[in-house]
Amino acid sequence: ITEMYEAQRQATASFDYIIHRQKNRSKLVLLDMDGTITPNRFVLDLARHTHTDETLDALLDNPKNDAGTRSKRIAEIFKYTHRNQFEKVAMAMPIRPGVVEFVNQMRRDGFMVGIVSDSYFIAAEIMRKRIFADFAIAHTLHFQNDICTGELKINPDFLPNGQSADDLICKSNVLKRFLSNKVKPPFKEVWAIGDNLNDLNMLNLADRAFVIEPKTTLFQKHKHITEIHAFTALVTAATAMD
C-alpha cells in the first residue's frame, strides 16, 4: 500500500497529470518557490533541522558539480530522514506577504497558478496547498516506508524532449510544455515570477516576468523583466486588469 501511494504521489508531480486539470483556462502563472514564494531555501532549512548543514555547505561550495549531479548528491545527505521531517520543515517555511492574495486574485481572474521548483516535490506540494495554487512541478525523492532512500528522480518535464543530460535541466522546458501546440486550449497569457539565474530562461518565455529580491544583476539587462519589492505590487497589477 505504501509503495502504491508513493507511485501515485510521484505521478502528481508530472505535467501530464497537471494538464488534465486545466479546465479550459488559457492563462498561466508560474512561481518559483525558494527565494520567491519564501525568502528561505528548503534544503538549507532541512539541513539545519537535521543537523547536516556542514555537509550541505561543502556540496554547495563545490563549483565542479553540474546542477543534476549536485542535486543528486544533496539528496543523499537526507538518506534515512523520515518523511515527517520534510513535511515539518516545509510547513514551517515563511511565506512572503501578499503571495496568497496574489494567487487568489489570479485564480479569480481565470489563471491557472502553479509552482515550478528545483527543490523536492514533497516540499513544493505542501507549499502549493499553503498558498492555494493549482499545481506544483518539482523533482521527486524516493521514500520507502516513509523513510527517504536518498534517491532523487529528476523530473523529465525539466528536460528537452528526448534528452536526458543533467546540464539541460531548466524550468523553461516546463513552460515550453505548457506552450506546446498540443495543449488545448492554448495558453495565451503567461506570467512568471522568480529570483535567481536558474529562473531566467523561464522568465524570458513569459509574457509578463517579475523578480523579487534578485540574486543576480543579469536581470537588469532584460527590459521586460520587472523587479518588484513585494507581492503586493503584483496584487495591484492583477487587480488593474479587472
Short mmCIF file of C-alpha atoms in Angstrom, two decimals:
data_model
loop_
_atom_site.label_atom_id
_atom_site.label_comp_id
_atom_site.label_asym_id
_atom_site.label_seq_id
_atom_site.Cartn_x
_atom_site.Cartn_y
_atom_site.Cartn_z
CA ILE A 1 0.00 0.00 0.00
CA THR A 2 2.78 2.42 0.87
CA GLU A 3 4.56 1.69 -2.41
CA MET A 4 1.31 2.29 -4.30
CA TYR A 5 0.87 5.61 -2.50
CA GLU A 6 4.46 6.56 -3.33
CA ALA A 7 3.90 5.84 -7.04
CA GLN A 8 0.70 7.89 -7.07
CA ARG A 9 2.40 10.77 -5.26
CA GLN A 10 5.21 10.89 -7.79
CA ALA A 11 2.75 10.82 -10.68
CA THR A 12 1.11 14.04 -9.46
CA ALA A 13 4.44 15.85 -9.97
CA SER A 14 4.21 15.46 -13.76
CA PHE A 15 2.96 17.79 -16.48
CA ASP A 16 0.73 15.06 -17.96
CA TYR A 17 -1.18 14.80 -14.68
CA ILE A 18 -1.42 18.56 -14.24
CA ILE A 19 -2.63 19.50 -17.71
CA HIS A 20 -5.76 17.39 -17.26
CA ARG A 21 -6.78 19.92 -14.59
CA GLN A 22 -6.59 22.88 -16.99
CA LYS A 23 -10.40 23.22 -17.08
CA ASN A 24 -10.37 25.32 -20.27
CA ARG A 25 -8.20 28.02 -18.69
CA SER A 26 -5.96 29.85 -21.19
CA LYS A 27 -3.89 31.97 -18.77
CA LEU A 28 -1.00 30.74 -16.64
CA VAL A 29 1.15 31.90 -13.70
CA LEU A 30 4.37 30.07 -12.79
CA LEU A 31 6.02 30.79 -9.43
CA ASP A 32 9.47 29.78 -8.29
CA MET A 33 9.47 28.59 -4.65
CA ASP A 34 12.87 29.12 -2.96
CA GLY A 35 13.67 32.82 -2.74
CA THR A 36 10.40 33.82 -4.39
CA ILE A 37 7.37 32.48 -2.55
CA THR A 38 9.53 32.08 0.53
CA PRO A 39 12.71 34.03 1.29
CA ASN A 40 14.26 30.77 2.53
CA ARG A 41 15.67 27.80 0.63
CA PHE A 42 14.13 24.47 1.56
CA VAL A 43 17.30 22.35 1.52
CA LEU A 44 19.07 24.84 3.79
CA ASP A 45 16.21 24.80 6.28
CA LEU A 46 16.04 21.00 6.11
CA ALA A 47 19.81 20.66 6.61
CA ARG A 48 19.68 22.87 9.68
CA HIS A 49 16.73 20.89 11.00
CA THR A 50 18.55 17.57 10.50
CA HIS A 51 21.96 18.89 11.60
CA THR A 52 23.54 18.20 8.21
CA ASP A 53 24.20 21.84 7.28
CA GLU A 54 28.01 21.47 7.26
CA THR A 55 27.81 18.59 4.78
CA LEU A 56 25.43 20.59 2.60
CA ASP A 57 27.65 23.68 2.65
CA ALA A 58 30.56 21.61 1.35
CA LEU A 59 28.49 20.45 -1.65
CA LEU A 60 27.10 23.90 -2.41
CA ASP A 61 30.60 25.37 -2.43
CA ASN A 62 31.86 22.82 -4.98
CA PRO A 63 31.81 24.53 -8.43
CA LYS A 64 32.79 21.30 -10.23
CA ASN A 65 29.36 19.69 -9.87
CA ASP A 66 26.76 20.35 -12.56
CA ALA A 67 23.19 21.05 -11.48
CA GLY A 68 22.00 17.46 -11.81
CA THR A 69 24.99 15.91 -10.02
CA ARG A 70 24.82 18.46 -7.22
CA SER A 71 21.09 17.87 -6.73
CA LYS A 72 21.56 14.11 -6.52
CA ARG A 73 24.43 14.38 -4.05
CA ILE A 74 22.45 16.78 -1.88
CA ALA A 75 19.57 14.29 -1.83
CA GLU A 76 21.93 11.63 -0.47
CA ILE A 77 22.53 13.81 2.59
CA PHE A 78 18.94 13.22 3.66
CA LYS A 79 19.04 9.43 3.40
CA TYR A 80 17.23 7.80 6.35
CA THR A 81 15.34 11.03 7.11
CA HIS A 82 11.66 10.41 7.87
CA ARG A 83 9.03 11.93 5.63
CA ASN A 84 7.61 13.81 8.62
CA GLN A 85 10.81 15.84 8.89
CA PHE A 86 10.50 17.03 5.28
CA GLU A 87 6.86 17.95 5.84
CA LYS A 88 7.56 19.71 9.13
CA VAL A 89 10.21 21.95 7.57
CA ALA A 90 8.02 22.74 4.53
CA MET A 91 5.13 23.70 6.80
CA ALA A 92 7.36 25.99 8.86
CA MET A 93 8.89 27.94 5.96
CA PRO A 94 7.84 31.60 5.93
CA ILE A 95 5.72 32.85 3.04
CA ARG A 96 6.23 36.36 1.71
CA PRO A 97 3.42 38.82 2.47
CA GLY A 98 0.94 39.12 -0.39
CA VAL A 99 1.63 35.74 -2.01
CA VAL A 100 -1.69 34.15 -1.02
CA GLU A 101 -3.61 37.28 -2.01
CA PHE A 102 -1.86 37.31 -5.40
CA VAL A 103 -2.58 33.63 -6.07
CA ASN A 104 -6.24 34.03 -5.12
CA GLN A 105 -6.58 37.14 -7.31
CA MET A 106 -5.05 35.41 -10.33
CA ARG A 107 -7.25 32.36 -9.93
CA ARG A 108 -10.32 34.60 -9.72
CA ASP A 109 -9.15 36.19 -12.97
CA GLY A 110 -9.10 32.78 -14.68
CA PHE A 111 -5.39 31.96 -14.39
CA MET A 112 -4.02 28.50 -13.69
CA VAL A 113 -1.40 29.03 -10.96
CA GLY A 114 1.49 26.68 -10.28
CA ILE A 115 4.84 26.29 -8.55
CA VAL A 116 7.88 25.27 -10.62
CA SER A 117 10.76 24.40 -8.30
CA ASP A 118 14.23 22.89 -8.48
CA SER A 119 13.58 21.63 -4.96
CA TYR A 120 11.71 18.50 -3.88
CA PHE A 121 8.11 17.79 -4.79
CA ILE A 122 7.29 16.81 -1.20
CA ALA A 123 8.05 20.40 -0.17
CA ALA A 124 6.62 22.11 -3.26
CA GLU A 125 3.31 20.26 -2.91
CA ILE A 126 2.95 21.39 0.70
CA MET A 127 3.74 24.95 -0.36
CA ARG A 128 1.14 24.64 -3.14
CA LYS A 129 -1.51 23.81 -0.60
CA ARG A 130 -0.40 26.61 1.71
CA ILE A 131 -0.77 29.29 -0.98
CA PHE A 132 -3.82 27.68 -2.69
CA ALA A 133 -2.09 27.18 -6.06
CA ASP A 134 -3.36 24.67 -8.63
CA PHE A 135 -0.25 22.52 -9.04
CA ALA A 136 3.41 22.00 -8.25
CA ILE A 137 6.14 20.61 -10.51
CA ALA A 138 9.45 19.61 -8.90
CA HIS A 139 11.92 16.73 -8.59
CA THR A 140 10.91 13.68 -6.57
CA LEU A 141 12.69 11.98 -3.71
CA HIS A 142 12.04 8.29 -3.21
CA PHE A 143 10.62 7.14 0.12
CA GLN A 144 10.32 3.57 1.35
CA ASN A 145 8.12 3.01 4.39
CA ASP A 146 8.18 6.82 4.81
CA ILE A 147 11.99 6.85 5.04
CA CYS A 148 13.99 8.75 2.41
CA THR A 149 16.28 6.44 0.41
CA GLY A 150 18.44 9.34 -0.77
CA GLU A 151 17.47 8.65 -4.39
CA LEU A 152 16.44 11.68 -6.44
CA LYS A 153 14.48 11.43 -9.68
CA ILE A 154 14.96 14.47 -11.89
CA ASN A 155 11.55 15.44 -13.23
CA PRO A 156 11.69 14.78 -17.01
CA ASP A 157 9.50 17.85 -17.58
CA PHE A 158 12.62 19.94 -16.81
CA LEU A 159 14.46 18.33 -19.74
CA PRO A 160 14.13 18.95 -23.50
CA ASN A 161 12.16 16.28 -25.36
CA GLY A 162 14.29 13.21 -25.95
CA GLN A 163 17.18 14.49 -23.85
CA SER A 164 18.49 13.32 -20.50
CA ALA A 165 21.75 15.21 -19.85
CA ASP A 166 21.78 16.75 -16.39
CA ASP A 167 23.16 20.06 -17.68
CA LEU A 168 19.97 20.54 -19.74
CA ILE A 169 17.77 20.77 -16.63
CA CYS A 170 15.83 24.03 -16.94
CA LYS A 171 12.50 25.46 -15.79
CA SER A 172 11.98 26.90 -19.26
CA ASN A 173 11.42 23.35 -20.54
CA VAL A 174 8.47 23.08 -18.17
CA LEU A 175 6.97 26.28 -19.57
CA LYS A 176 7.57 25.06 -23.14
CA ARG A 177 5.33 22.09 -22.38
CA PHE A 178 2.53 24.42 -21.36
CA LEU A 179 3.08 26.43 -24.57
CA SER A 180 3.08 23.33 -26.78
CA ASN A 181 0.54 23.29 -29.60
CA LYS A 182 -0.72 20.00 -28.15
CA VAL A 183 -2.29 21.88 -25.23
CA LYS A 184 -5.95 22.73 -25.82
CA PRO A 185 -6.99 25.44 -25.32
CA PRO A 186 -3.59 27.05 -25.81
CA PHE A 187 -2.26 29.36 -23.11
CA LYS A 188 -2.48 32.92 -24.45
CA GLU A 189 -1.02 34.76 -21.47
CA VAL A 190 1.79 33.66 -19.15
CA TRP A 191 3.16 35.34 -16.04
CA ALA A 192 6.35 34.11 -14.34
CA ILE A 193 7.96 35.17 -11.07
CA GLY A 194 11.45 34.21 -9.89
CA ASP A 195 14.56 35.48 -8.15
CA ASN A 196 17.67 33.70 -9.41
CA LEU A 197 19.65 32.91 -12.55
CA ASN A 198 18.04 29.47 -12.92
CA ASP A 199 14.72 31.29 -13.47
CA LEU A 200 15.99 33.48 -16.33
CA ASN A 201 15.12 31.25 -19.30
CA MET A 202 11.62 30.69 -17.91
CA LEU A 203 11.16 34.42 -17.37
CA ASN A 204 12.29 35.15 -20.94
CA LEU A 205 9.49 32.97 -22.31
CA ALA A 206 6.76 34.64 -20.24
CA ASP A 207 4.56 37.49 -21.45
CA ARG A 208 5.00 39.25 -18.10
CA ALA A 209 8.04 38.48 -15.97
CA PHE A 210 8.92 39.64 -12.47
CA VAL A 211 11.76 39.12 -9.99
CA ILE A 212 11.75 39.73 -6.26
CA GLU A 213 14.97 40.30 -4.33
CA PRO A 214 17.00 39.18 -7.39
CA LYS A 215 20.17 37.22 -6.64
CA THR A 216 21.91 38.40 -9.83
CA THR A 217 22.29 41.72 -11.65
CA LEU A 218 21.85 39.99 -15.03
CA PHE A 219 18.10 40.60 -14.84
CA GLN A 220 18.78 44.31 -15.35
CA LYS A 221 19.83 43.57 -18.94
CA HIS A 222 16.39 42.23 -19.76
CA LYS A 223 13.96 45.10 -20.22
CA HIS A 224 10.80 43.02 -20.00
CA ILE A 225 11.70 41.63 -16.54
CA THR A 226 10.35 43.89 -13.81
CA GLU A 227 11.83 43.94 -10.33
CA ILE A 228 9.30 44.11 -7.50
CA HIS A 229 9.92 44.63 -3.80
CA ALA A 230 6.78 42.91 -2.54
CA PHE A 231 3.98 40.70 -3.84
CA THR A 232 1.54 43.50 -3.04
CA ALA A 233 2.78 45.14 -6.27
CA LEU A 234 1.65 42.06 -8.20
CA VAL A 235 -1.70 42.09 -6.44
CA THR A 236 -2.10 45.70 -7.63
CA ALA A 237 -1.06 44.76 -11.18
CA ALA A 238 -3.51 41.83 -11.21
CA THR A 239 -6.34 43.98 -9.85
CA ALA A 240 -5.70 46.59 -12.52
CA MET A 241 -6.53 44.00 -15.18
CA ASP A 242 -10.12 43.73 -13.90
#
